Amino acid sequence: MSDGADPFDHVEAQPRAIETLRAALDRDRLASAYLFEGPSGTGKAKTALALAERVIARAEGAEDRVTLSERIGRGLHPDVRVFPPREEGDRNLPVAVVRDEILPFAQFAPFEASDAFLVFPDADVSFPLHHPEGANAILKTLEEPRRGVHFVLLSSRPDRLLPTIRSRCQRVSFSRLPDATIDAILAREGVPEAARLIATALADGRADKALDLARTNEHGRSIAEERFELAVRADEAAASGRPGAVIDVAEEIGRRVDLLPTLEVLGAYYRDVARAALGLPDPGLAFRHEAARIRARGALVGAGRASEAVTGLRAVEEALRVNANKELVLADWLFALGPVPMPPRLARRR
């Protein structure tokens, strides 16, 4: 924040979560512990800091709101501490960290303001179900914190937290962001329109994933564009029915370090082909910038085969998990999309 406005106004597309927190503040019923749950990249961390800023600013009043916002945002306010997972090992917070860093803060804060906030990004990583030691060490403090001390746990997988942790928190749900919000975030970052459209289509409502997909590679192409172009080439090879073309692209995909994300793009592409075959208008397609190509492919493949291709990708992923031959599995899948389905073993004999 930089204008002193209500910090909640800067949280995008989460009206129900913000309404819940505003209602708690208006009734002076702020919980001692919250669990913000929902996909990553949907504004949970921004909301946690906005909540801290709102509470501290309301109580203090004297400090310039812009200065307060900057201090909290830069991690310089003594009463707002963020405890992320460790960088090393399995990343969970061990008992020593809880006892030496977290519990003393919860015991003696606030130091400057009327309230203090402990924020835990990726709480399901910090306090996982299969490593309960750190969670058990914090349970009593989480259940009976000192007045004015608030815990905010952020989690995209709350089922991986100890049930005793979840039960001590008031849960606030965060939903996936609309495509328009994702596009606006990318536009503010200067991402070109073509890359924005593909990244938004693949982001699954997550701003962090969209921003990662919008990163450019050494050739100046975004990751999203490069993966989409490979999906198009794979489809062209399948449509050609030429065994050599199919095997070549199967080998190229199989060698990729980002194999599974590449398969996600292929799945999204054939979902669009199925939609087009069913007559969905161009604006309803994820990759509407290639609507003509996708519509033509849908007319040839049909909604049934396109849907089977998407389902088949799940079988491909399962086969890869058990170390099946990548090139053969992918070639089998691509041949099924050709004009005359043909298994790769027969193709190699031709």
PDB file of N, CA and C in Angstrom, residues 23 194 219 272 348:
ATOM      1  N   ALA A  23     -16.464  -7.808   9.280  1.00  0.00           N
ATOM      2  CA  ALA A  23     -17.546  -7.994  10.259  1.00  0.00           C
ATOM      3  C   ALA A  23     -16.979  -8.271  11.642  1.00  0.00           C
ATOM      4  N   ALA A 194      -0.532 -11.581 -25.599  1.00  0.00           N
ATOM      5  CA  ALA A 194      -0.573 -12.988 -26.012  1.00  0.00           C
ATOM      6  C   ALA A 194      -0.131 -13.909 -24.887  1.00  0.00           C
ATOM      7  N   HIS A 219      15.016 -17.514 -24.900  1.00  0.00           N
ATOM      8  CA  HIS A 219      14.672 -17.112 -26.262  1.00  0.00           C
ATOM      9  C   HIS A 219      13.680 -15.960 -26.292  1.00  0.00           C
ATOM     10  N   ASP A 272     -10.348 -27.558 -24.950  1.00  0.00           N
ATOM     11  CA  ASP A 272     -10.831 -26.534 -25.874  1.00  0.00           C
ATOM     12  C   ASP A 272     -11.329 -27.152 -27.173  1.00  0.00           C
ATOM     13  N   ARG A 348       6.682 -48.123 -36.144  1.00  0.00           N
ATOM     14  CA  ARG A 348       8.142 -48.250 -36.293  1.00  0.00           C
ATOM     15  C   ARG A 348       8.500 -49.282 -37.367  1.00  0.00           C
TER      16      ARG A 348
END
